[in-house]
mmCIF file with all atom_site columns, C-alpha atoms in Angstrom:
data_model
loop_
_atom_site.group_PDB
_atom_site.id
_atom_site.type_symbol
_atom_site.label_atom_id
_atom_site.label_alt_id
_atom_site.label_comp_id
_atom_site.label_asym_id
_atom_site.label_entity_id
_atom_site.label_seq_id
_atom_site.pdbx_PDB_ins_code
_atom_site.Cartn_x
_atom_site.Cartn_y
_atom_site.Cartn_z
_atom_site.occupancy
_atom_site.B_iso_or_equiv
_atom_site.pdbx_formal_charge
_atom_site.auth_seq_id
_atom_site.auth_comp_id
_atom_site.auth_asym_id
_atom_site.auth_atom_id
_atom_site.pdbx_PDB_model_num
ATOM 1   C CA . LEU G 1 1   ? 13.811  85.770  -44.870 1.00 79.00 ? 1   LEU G CA 1
ATOM 2   C CA . LYS G 1 2   ? 16.323  83.153  -45.986 1.00 88.00 ? 2   LYS G CA 1
ATOM 3   C CA . GLU G 1 3   ? 18.579  83.720  -42.968 1.00 90.00 ? 3   GLU G CA 1
ATOM 4   C CA . LYS G 1 4   ? 18.344  80.991  -40.329 1.00 94.00 ? 4   LYS G CA 1
ATOM 5   C CA . ARG G 1 5   ? 16.636  82.411  -37.227 1.00 94.00 ? 5   ARG G CA 1
ATOM 6   C CA . GLY G 1 6   ? 14.833  81.178  -34.155 1.00 96.00 ? 6   GLY G CA 1
ATOM 7   C CA . VAL G 1 7   ? 11.154  82.144  -34.152 1.00 98.00 ? 7   VAL G CA 1
ATOM 8   C CA . PHE G 1 8   ? 7.920   81.702  -32.203 1.00 98.00 ? 8   PHE G CA 1
ATOM 9   C CA . VAL G 1 9   ? 4.382   82.221  -33.453 1.00 98.00 ? 9   VAL G CA 1
ATOM 10  C CA . THR G 1 10  ? 1.746   83.167  -30.880 1.00 97.00 ? 10  THR G CA 1
ATOM 11  C CA . LEU G 1 11  ? -1.975  82.918  -31.622 1.00 98.00 ? 11  LEU G CA 1
ATOM 12  C CA . THR G 1 12  ? -4.531  84.760  -29.489 1.00 97.00 ? 12  THR G CA 1
ATOM 13  C CA . LYS G 1 13  ? -8.311  84.843  -29.651 1.00 97.00 ? 13  LYS G CA 1
ATOM 14  C CA . ASN G 1 14  ? -10.148 87.653  -27.865 1.00 94.00 ? 14  ASN G CA 1
ATOM 15  C CA . GLY G 1 15  ? -6.927  88.390  -25.957 1.00 92.00 ? 15  GLY G CA 1
ATOM 16  C CA . ASP G 1 16  ? -6.539  84.810  -24.697 1.00 94.00 ? 16  ASP G CA 1
ATOM 17  C CA . LEU G 1 17  ? -3.666  82.542  -25.690 1.00 96.00 ? 17  LEU G CA 1
ATOM 18  C CA . ARG G 1 18  ? -4.756  80.020  -28.331 1.00 96.00 ? 18  ARG G CA 1
ATOM 19  C CA . GLY G 1 19  ? -1.368  78.537  -29.260 1.00 97.00 ? 19  GLY G CA 1
ATOM 20  C CA . CYS G 1 20  ? 2.350   79.294  -29.096 1.00 96.00 ? 20  CYS G CA 1
ATOM 21  C CA . ILE G 1 21  ? 5.035   77.109  -30.648 1.00 97.00 ? 21  ILE G CA 1
ATOM 22  C CA . GLY G 1 22  ? 8.400   77.871  -32.140 1.00 97.00 ? 22  GLY G CA 1
ATOM 23  C CA . HIS G 1 23  ? 12.039  77.153  -32.692 1.00 96.00 ? 23  HIS G CA 1
ATOM 24  C CA . PRO G 1 24  ? 14.420  78.643  -30.100 1.00 96.00 ? 24  PRO G CA 1
ATOM 25  C CA . LEU G 1 25  ? 17.461  77.966  -32.276 1.00 95.00 ? 25  LEU G CA 1
ATOM 26  C CA . PRO G 1 26  ? 18.082  78.930  -35.914 1.00 94.00 ? 26  PRO G CA 1
ATOM 27  C CA . THR G 1 27  ? 17.634  75.502  -37.497 1.00 94.00 ? 27  THR G CA 1
ATOM 28  C CA . MET G 1 28  ? 15.987  76.636  -40.749 1.00 96.00 ? 28  MET G CA 1
ATOM 29  C CA . PRO G 1 29  ? 15.458  79.758  -42.867 1.00 97.00 ? 29  PRO G CA 1
ATOM 30  C CA . LEU G 1 30  ? 13.150  82.297  -41.205 1.00 96.00 ? 30  LEU G CA 1
ATOM 31  C CA . VAL G 1 31  ? 10.406  81.938  -43.805 1.00 96.00 ? 31  VAL G CA 1
ATOM 32  C CA . ASP G 1 32  ? 10.275  78.151  -43.279 1.00 97.00 ? 32  ASP G CA 1
ATOM 33  C CA . ALA G 1 33  ? 10.493  78.492  -39.492 1.00 97.00 ? 33  ALA G CA 1
ATOM 34  C CA . VAL G 1 34  ? 7.547   80.940  -39.445 1.00 97.00 ? 34  VAL G CA 1
ATOM 35  C CA . ILE G 1 35  ? 5.402   78.642  -41.598 1.00 97.00 ? 35  ILE G CA 1
ATOM 36  C CA . ASP G 1 36  ? 6.248   75.604  -39.452 1.00 98.00 ? 36  ASP G CA 1
ATOM 37  C CA . ALA G 1 37  ? 5.695   77.478  -36.167 1.00 98.00 ? 37  ALA G CA 1
ATOM 38  C CA . ALA G 1 38  ? 2.371   78.931  -37.365 1.00 97.00 ? 38  ALA G CA 1
ATOM 39  C CA . ILE G 1 39  ? 1.036   75.523  -38.379 1.00 97.00 ? 39  ILE G CA 1
ATOM 40  C CA . SER G 1 40  ? 2.350   73.973  -35.153 1.00 97.00 ? 40  SER G CA 1
ATOM 41  C CA . SER G 1 41  ? 0.801   76.731  -33.011 1.00 96.00 ? 41  SER G CA 1
ATOM 42  C CA . ALA G 1 42  ? -2.567  76.032  -34.608 1.00 97.00 ? 42  ALA G CA 1
ATOM 43  C CA . THR G 1 43  ? -2.391  72.237  -34.631 1.00 97.00 ? 43  THR G CA 1
ATOM 44  C CA . ARG G 1 44  ? 0.265   70.923  -32.232 1.00 97.00 ? 44  ARG G CA 1
ATOM 45  C CA . ASP G 1 45  ? 0.179   73.003  -29.036 1.00 96.00 ? 45  ASP G CA 1
ATOM 46  C CA . PRO G 1 46  ? -0.734  70.314  -26.469 1.00 95.00 ? 46  PRO G CA 1
ATOM 47  C CA . ARG G 1 47  ? -2.405  72.895  -24.213 1.00 94.00 ? 47  ARG G CA 1
ATOM 48  C CA . PHE G 1 48  ? -5.219  73.576  -26.697 1.00 96.00 ? 48  PHE G CA 1
ATOM 49  C CA . PRO G 1 49  ? -7.487  71.781  -29.161 1.00 97.00 ? 49  PRO G CA 1
ATOM 50  C CA . ASN G 1 50  ? -6.580  72.304  -32.817 1.00 97.00 ? 50  ASN G CA 1
ATOM 51  C CA . VAL G 1 51  ? -7.683  75.591  -34.351 1.00 97.00 ? 51  VAL G CA 1
ATOM 52  C CA . VAL G 1 52  ? -10.710 75.080  -36.596 1.00 96.00 ? 52  VAL G CA 1
ATOM 53  C CA . GLU G 1 53  ? -11.457 76.941  -39.825 1.00 95.00 ? 53  GLU G CA 1
ATOM 54  C CA . GLU G 1 54  ? -14.269 78.991  -38.241 1.00 96.00 ? 54  GLU G CA 1
ATOM 55  C CA . GLU G 1 55  ? -11.744 80.490  -35.771 1.00 95.00 ? 55  GLU G CA 1
ATOM 56  C CA . LEU G 1 56  ? -9.212  81.708  -38.332 1.00 94.00 ? 56  LEU G CA 1
ATOM 57  C CA . SER G 1 57  ? -10.841 85.126  -38.836 1.00 95.00 ? 57  SER G CA 1
ATOM 58  C CA . LYS G 1 58  ? -10.836 85.676  -35.048 1.00 97.00 ? 58  LYS G CA 1
ATOM 59  C CA . LEU G 1 59  ? -7.163  84.867  -34.426 1.00 97.00 ? 59  LEU G CA 1
ATOM 60  C CA . LYS G 1 60  ? -4.510  87.515  -33.913 1.00 98.00 ? 60  LYS G CA 1
ATOM 61  C CA . ILE G 1 61  ? -1.019  86.417  -34.973 1.00 97.00 ? 61  ILE G CA 1
ATOM 62  C CA . GLU G 1 62  ? 2.251   87.525  -33.402 1.00 97.00 ? 62  GLU G CA 1
ATOM 63  C CA . VAL G 1 63  ? 5.689   86.499  -34.685 1.00 98.00 ? 63  VAL G CA 1
ATOM 64  C CA . SER G 1 64  ? 8.758   86.790  -32.428 1.00 98.00 ? 64  SER G CA 1
ATOM 65  C CA . VAL G 1 65  ? 12.084  86.568  -34.284 1.00 97.00 ? 65  VAL G CA 1
ATOM 66  C CA . LEU G 1 66  ? 14.784  85.526  -31.798 1.00 97.00 ? 66  LEU G CA 1
ATOM 67  C CA . THR G 1 67  ? 18.449  86.279  -31.345 1.00 97.00 ? 67  THR G CA 1
ATOM 68  C CA . LEU G 1 68  ? 20.770  83.410  -30.468 1.00 96.00 ? 68  LEU G CA 1
ATOM 69  C CA . PRO G 1 69  ? 20.394  82.450  -26.798 1.00 97.00 ? 69  PRO G CA 1
ATOM 70  C CA . GLU G 1 70  ? 23.412  83.302  -24.636 1.00 98.00 ? 70  GLU G CA 1
ATOM 71  C CA . LYS G 1 71  ? 24.193  81.498  -21.384 1.00 98.00 ? 71  LYS G CA 1
ATOM 72  C CA . ILE G 1 72  ? 24.083  83.806  -18.369 1.00 98.00 ? 72  ILE G CA 1
ATOM 73  C CA . GLU G 1 73  ? 27.289  83.453  -16.365 1.00 98.00 ? 73  GLU G CA 1
ATOM 74  C CA . VAL G 1 74  ? 27.049  84.336  -12.652 1.00 98.00 ? 74  VAL G CA 1
ATOM 75  C CA . GLU G 1 75  ? 29.220  83.918  -9.565  1.00 97.00 ? 75  GLU G CA 1
ATOM 76  C CA . THR G 1 76  ? 26.228  82.826  -7.511  1.00 97.00 ? 76  THR G CA 1
ATOM 77  C CA . PRO G 1 77  ? 22.662  81.969  -8.612  1.00 98.00 ? 77  PRO G CA 1
ATOM 78  C CA . ARG G 1 78  ? 21.327  84.892  -6.562  1.00 98.00 ? 78  ARG G CA 1
ATOM 79  C CA . ASP G 1 79  ? 22.952  87.131  -9.206  1.00 98.00 ? 79  ASP G CA 1
ATOM 80  C CA . TYR G 1 80  ? 20.680  85.918  -12.038 1.00 98.00 ? 80  TYR G CA 1
ATOM 81  C CA . PRO G 1 81  ? 18.036  88.656  -11.576 1.00 98.00 ? 81  PRO G CA 1
ATOM 82  C CA . LYS G 1 82  ? 20.709  91.329  -12.126 1.00 98.00 ? 82  LYS G CA 1
ATOM 83  C CA . HIS G 1 83  ? 21.339  89.881  -15.606 1.00 98.00 ? 83  HIS G CA 1
ATOM 84  C CA . VAL G 1 84  ? 17.703  89.735  -16.718 1.00 98.00 ? 84  VAL G CA 1
ATOM 85  C CA . GLU G 1 85  ? 16.189  92.906  -18.155 1.00 97.00 ? 85  GLU G CA 1
ATOM 86  C CA . ILE G 1 86  ? 12.400  92.873  -18.233 1.00 97.00 ? 86  ILE G CA 1
ATOM 87  C CA . GLY G 1 87  ? 11.105  94.041  -21.601 1.00 95.00 ? 87  GLY G CA 1
ATOM 88  C CA . LYS G 1 88  ? 14.326  93.013  -23.324 1.00 96.00 ? 88  LYS G CA 1
ATOM 89  C CA . HIS G 1 89  ? 15.218  89.417  -22.470 1.00 98.00 ? 89  HIS G CA 1
ATOM 90  C CA . GLY G 1 90  ? 13.447  86.116  -22.887 1.00 98.00 ? 90  GLY G CA 1
ATOM 91  C CA . LEU G 1 91  ? 14.624  83.141  -20.824 1.00 98.00 ? 91  LEU G CA 1
ATOM 92  C CA . ILE G 1 92  ? 15.465  79.495  -21.341 1.00 98.00 ? 92  ILE G CA 1
ATOM 93  C CA . ILE G 1 93  ? 15.857  77.338  -18.216 1.00 98.00 ? 93  ILE G CA 1
ATOM 94  C CA . GLU G 1 94  ? 17.493  73.908  -18.478 1.00 98.00 ? 94  GLU G CA 1
ATOM 95  C CA . LEU G 1 95  ? 18.023  71.306  -15.776 1.00 98.00 ? 95  LEU G CA 1
ATOM 96  C CA . GLY G 1 96  ? 18.539  67.665  -16.671 1.00 97.00 ? 96  GLY G CA 1
ATOM 97  C CA . ILE G 1 97  ? 15.940  66.728  -19.269 1.00 98.00 ? 97  ILE G CA 1
ATOM 98  C CA . ASN G 1 98  ? 13.697  69.660  -18.324 1.00 98.00 ? 98  ASN G CA 1
ATOM 99  C CA . LYS G 1 99  ? 13.658  72.772  -20.468 1.00 97.00 ? 99  LYS G CA 1
ATOM 100 C CA . GLY G 1 100 ? 11.385  75.817  -20.468 1.00 96.00 ? 100 GLY G CA 1
ATOM 101 C CA . LEU G 1 101 ? 11.255  79.010  -22.517 1.00 97.00 ? 101 LEU G CA 1
ATOM 102 C CA . LEU G 1 102 ? 9.384   82.262  -21.969 1.00 98.00 ? 102 LEU G CA 1
ATOM 103 C CA . LEU G 1 103 ? 9.380   85.075  -24.541 1.00 97.00 ? 103 LEU G CA 1
ATOM 104 C CA . PRO G 1 104 ? 10.407  88.641  -23.563 1.00 97.00 ? 104 PRO G CA 1
ATOM 105 C CA . GLN G 1 105 ? 6.827   89.937  -23.753 1.00 96.00 ? 105 GLN G CA 1
ATOM 106 C CA . VAL G 1 106 ? 5.517   87.514  -21.114 1.00 96.00 ? 106 VAL G CA 1
ATOM 107 C CA . PRO G 1 107 ? 6.903   89.206  -17.962 1.00 97.00 ? 107 PRO G CA 1
ATOM 108 C CA . VAL G 1 108 ? 5.854   92.612  -19.289 1.00 95.00 ? 108 VAL G CA 1
ATOM 109 C CA . GLU G 1 109 ? 2.279   91.476  -19.908 1.00 92.00 ? 109 GLU G CA 1
ATOM 110 C CA . TRP G 1 110 ? 2.082   89.867  -16.456 1.00 94.00 ? 110 TRP G CA 1
ATOM 111 C CA . ASN G 1 111 ? 3.949   92.657  -14.615 1.00 96.00 ? 111 ASN G CA 1
ATOM 112 C CA . TRP G 1 112 ? 6.622   90.311  -13.269 1.00 97.00 ? 112 TRP G CA 1
ATOM 113 C CA . ASP G 1 113 ? 9.962   91.410  -11.891 1.00 98.00 ? 113 ASP G CA 1
ATOM 114 C CA . ALA G 1 114 ? 13.155  89.489  -12.741 1.00 98.00 ? 114 ALA G CA 1
ATOM 115 C CA . GLU G 1 115 ? 12.783  86.986  -9.875  1.00 98.00 ? 115 GLU G CA 1
ATOM 116 C CA . GLU G 1 116 ? 9.164   86.236  -10.799 1.00 98.00 ? 116 GLU G CA 1
ATOM 117 C CA . PHE G 1 117 ? 10.212  85.826  -14.440 1.00 98.00 ? 117 PHE G CA 1
ATOM 118 C CA . LEU G 1 118 ? 12.923  83.337  -13.443 1.00 99.00 ? 118 LEU G CA 1
ATOM 119 C CA . SER G 1 119 ? 10.451  81.432  -11.238 1.00 98.00 ? 119 SER G CA 1
ATOM 120 C CA . HIS G 1 120 ? 7.838   81.198  -13.992 1.00 98.00 ? 120 HIS G CA 1
ATOM 121 C CA . ALA G 1 121 ? 10.481  80.043  -16.486 1.00 98.00 ? 121 ALA G CA 1
ATOM 122 C CA . CYS G 1 122 ? 11.372  77.268  -14.015 1.00 98.00 ? 122 CYS G CA 1
ATOM 123 C CA . MET G 1 123 ? 7.719   76.244  -13.776 1.00 98.00 ? 123 MET G CA 1
ATOM 124 C CA . LYS G 1 124 ? 7.409   76.297  -17.580 1.00 96.00 ? 124 LYS G CA 1
ATOM 125 C CA . ALA G 1 125 ? 10.241  73.733  -17.562 1.00 97.00 ? 125 ALA G CA 1
ATOM 126 C CA . GLY G 1 126 ? 8.243   71.572  -15.145 1.00 97.00 ? 126 GLY G CA 1
ATOM 127 C CA . LEU G 1 127 ? 10.549  72.447  -12.249 1.00 98.00 ? 127 LEU G CA 1
ATOM 128 C CA . MET G 1 128 ? 10.077  74.019  -8.833  1.00 98.00 ? 128 MET G CA 1
ATOM 129 C CA . PRO G 1 129 ? 9.791   77.842  -8.947  1.00 98.00 ? 129 PRO G CA 1
ATOM 130 C CA . ASP G 1 130 ? 13.077  78.299  -7.089  1.00 98.00 ? 130 ASP G CA 1
ATOM 131 C CA . CYS G 1 131 ? 15.121  76.019  -9.381  1.00 98.00 ? 131 CYS G CA 1
ATOM 132 C CA . TRP G 1 132 ? 16.964  79.108  -10.674 1.00 98.00 ? 132 TRP G CA 1
ATOM 133 C CA . LEU G 1 133 ? 18.771  79.204  -7.307  1.00 98.00 ? 133 LEU G CA 1
ATOM 134 C CA . ARG G 1 134 ? 20.435  75.838  -7.979  1.00 97.00 ? 134 ARG G CA 1
ATOM 135 C CA . GLU G 1 135 ? 24.096  75.722  -8.982  1.00 96.00 ? 135 GLU G CA 1
ATOM 136 C CA . ASP G 1 136 ? 23.471  73.089  -11.685 1.00 97.00 ? 136 ASP G CA 1
ATOM 137 C CA . VAL G 1 137 ? 20.747  74.953  -13.596 1.00 98.00 ? 137 VAL G CA 1
ATOM 138 C CA . LYS G 1 138 ? 21.582  76.476  -16.987 1.00 98.00 ? 138 LYS G CA 1
ATOM 139 C CA . ILE G 1 139 ? 19.903  79.799  -17.754 1.00 99.00 ? 139 ILE G CA 1
ATOM 140 C CA . SER G 1 140 ? 20.153  81.515  -21.116 1.00 98.00 ? 140 SER G CA 1
ATOM 141 C CA . ARG G 1 141 ? 18.675  84.781  -22.318 1.00 98.00 ? 141 ARG G CA 1
ATOM 142 C CA . PHE G 1 142 ? 17.726  86.038  -25.761 1.00 98.00 ? 142 PHE G CA 1
ATOM 143 C CA . GLU G 1 143 ? 16.026  89.014  -27.360 1.00 97.00 ? 143 GLU G CA 1
ATOM 144 C CA . ALA G 1 144 ? 13.182  89.160  -29.858 1.00 97.00 ? 144 ALA G CA 1
ATOM 145 C CA . GLN G 1 145 ? 11.920  91.402  -32.604 1.00 96.00 ? 145 GLN G CA 1
ATOM 146 C CA . ILE G 1 146 ? 8.139   91.153  -32.337 1.00 97.00 ? 146 ILE G CA 1
ATOM 147 C CA . PHE G 1 147 ? 5.649   91.622  -35.179 1.00 97.00 ? 147 PHE G CA 1
ATOM 148 C CA . SER G 1 148 ? 1.971   91.650  -34.242 1.00 96.00 ? 148 SER G CA 1
ATOM 149 C CA . GLU G 1 149 ? -1.354  92.132  -35.964 1.00 96.00 ? 149 GLU G CA 1
ATOM 150 C CA . GLU G 1 150 ? -3.258  95.101  -34.535 1.00 95.00 ? 150 GLU G CA 1
ATOM 151 C CA . SER G 1 151 ? -6.450  93.064  -34.870 1.00 95.00 ? 151 SER G CA 1
ATOM 152 C CA . PRO G 1 152 ? -7.288  89.697  -36.426 1.00 95.00 ? 152 PRO G CA 1
ATOM 153 C CA . GLY G 1 153 ? -6.286  89.953  -40.087 1.00 93.00 ? 153 GLY G CA 1
ATOM 154 C CA . GLY G 1 154 ? -5.319  93.589  -39.517 1.00 95.00 ? 154 GLY G CA 1
ATOM 155 C CA . ARG G 1 155 ? -2.242  95.688  -40.116 1.00 96.00 ? 155 ARG G CA 1
ATOM 156 C CA . VAL G 1 156 ? 1.050   94.245  -38.836 1.00 95.00 ? 156 VAL G CA 1
ATOM 157 C CA . VAL G 1 157 ? 3.180   96.452  -36.577 1.00 95.00 ? 157 VAL G CA 1
ATOM 158 C CA . GLU G 1 158 ? 6.490   95.988  -34.835 1.00 94.00 ? 158 GLU G CA 1
ATOM 159 C CA . ARG G 1 159 ? 5.818   95.799  -31.117 1.00 91.00 ? 159 ARG G CA 1
ATOM 160 C CA . ALA G 1 160 ? 8.274   97.427  -28.735 1.00 88.00 ? 160 ALA G CA 1
ATOM 161 C CA . LEU G 1 161 ? 8.370   96.436  -25.085 1.00 84.00 ? 161 LEU G CA 1
ATOM 162 C CA . LEU G 1 162 ? 9.233   99.098  -22.562 1.00 70.00 ? 162 LEU G CA 1
ATOM 163 C CA . GLN G 1 163 ? 10.149  98.555  -18.941 1.00 55.00 ? 163 GLN G CA 1
ATOM 164 C CA . GLY G 1 164 ? 11.580  101.166 -16.609 1.00 47.00 ? 164 GLY G CA 1
ATOM 165 C CA . ASP G 1 165 ? 13.497  100.305 -13.454 1.00 42.00 ? 165 ASP G CA 1
ATOM 166 C CA . GLN G 1 166 ? 10.406  100.515 -11.257 1.00 34.00 ? 166 GLN G CA 1
ATOM 167 C CA . GLU G 1 167 ? 7.677   100.865 -13.896 1.00 36.00 ? 167 GLU G CA 1
ATOM 168 C CA . LYS G 1 168 ? 5.560   97.897  -14.789 1.00 38.00 ? 168 LYS G CA 1
ATOM 169 C CA . THR G 1 169 ? 3.982   98.995  -18.025 1.00 38.00 ? 169 THR G CA 1
ATOM 170 C CA . TYR G 1 170 ? 4.188   98.330  -21.691 1.00 37.00 ? 170 TYR G CA 1
ATOM 171 C CA . LYS G 1 171 ? 2.949   99.920  -24.865 1.00 38.00 ? 171 LYS G CA 1
ATOM 172 C CA . LYS G 1 172 ? 2.784   99.023  -28.514 1.00 38.00 ? 172 LYS G CA 1
ATOM 173 C CA . THR G 1 173 ? 4.457   101.152 -31.122 1.00 36.00 ? 173 THR G CA 1
ATOM 174 C CA . ARG G 1 174 ? 2.707   101.628 -34.411 1.00 34.00 ? 174 ARG G CA 1
ATOM 175 C CA . LYS G 1 175 ? 5.548   100.994 -36.858 1.00 35.00 ? 175 LYS G CA 1
ATOM 176 C CA . PRO G 1 176 ? 4.267   99.382  -40.057 1.00 32.00 ? 176 PRO G CA 1
ATOM 177 C CA . CYS G 1 177 ? 6.275   96.313  -41.009 1.00 32.00 ? 177 CYS G CA 1
ATOM 178 C CA . SER G 1 178 ? 6.491   96.840  -44.759 1.00 32.00 ? 178 SER G CA 1
ATOM 179 C CA . GLY G 1 179 ? 10.173  96.906  -45.589 1.00 33.00 ? 179 GLY G CA 1
ATOM 180 C CA . ALA G 1 180 ? 11.112  95.743  -42.090 1.00 31.00 ? 180 ALA G CA 1
ATOM 181 C CA . ASN G 1 181 ? 14.272  93.686  -41.865 1.00 31.00 ? 181 ASN G CA 1
ATOM 182 C CA . PRO G 1 182 ? 13.947  91.140  -39.017 1.00 32.00 ? 182 PRO G CA 1
#
């Protein structure tokens, strides 16, 4: 918990996103990053009003502990999809001052293929969906270890994402997190 790690905290209420903020890079110890991201998800996500006390018992919390992002090197931008594994990689798209990040679980939950994932990451950065085809775009990938409450305030499990070559499905494993080493 004292190791510096990137982390995102996702809050959901009745299955709907309620907040998601984090630190893509390991700028502080994991324990501090989780606390900061949790508070920020509840109070600083510009897409949502602040979480109020009455909601706390209805929120499900998910923590994604990130690996260091690695730049994807390709000969031509059309090769990017070959280097993105759905259910394994998250993406960071950067072009000029624009930057967007999507966690590995997002394309699994939305049944996207690699091209759709790249397009949505571009849009998250405030760019056109096909920006990933530009020569001057920087695309990085990362992985995440995901810990999720089974229900609001419930048992925490490590969530595994599965994605076959042609399958578009995911499931949750039921591995208790006590003693887990993120």
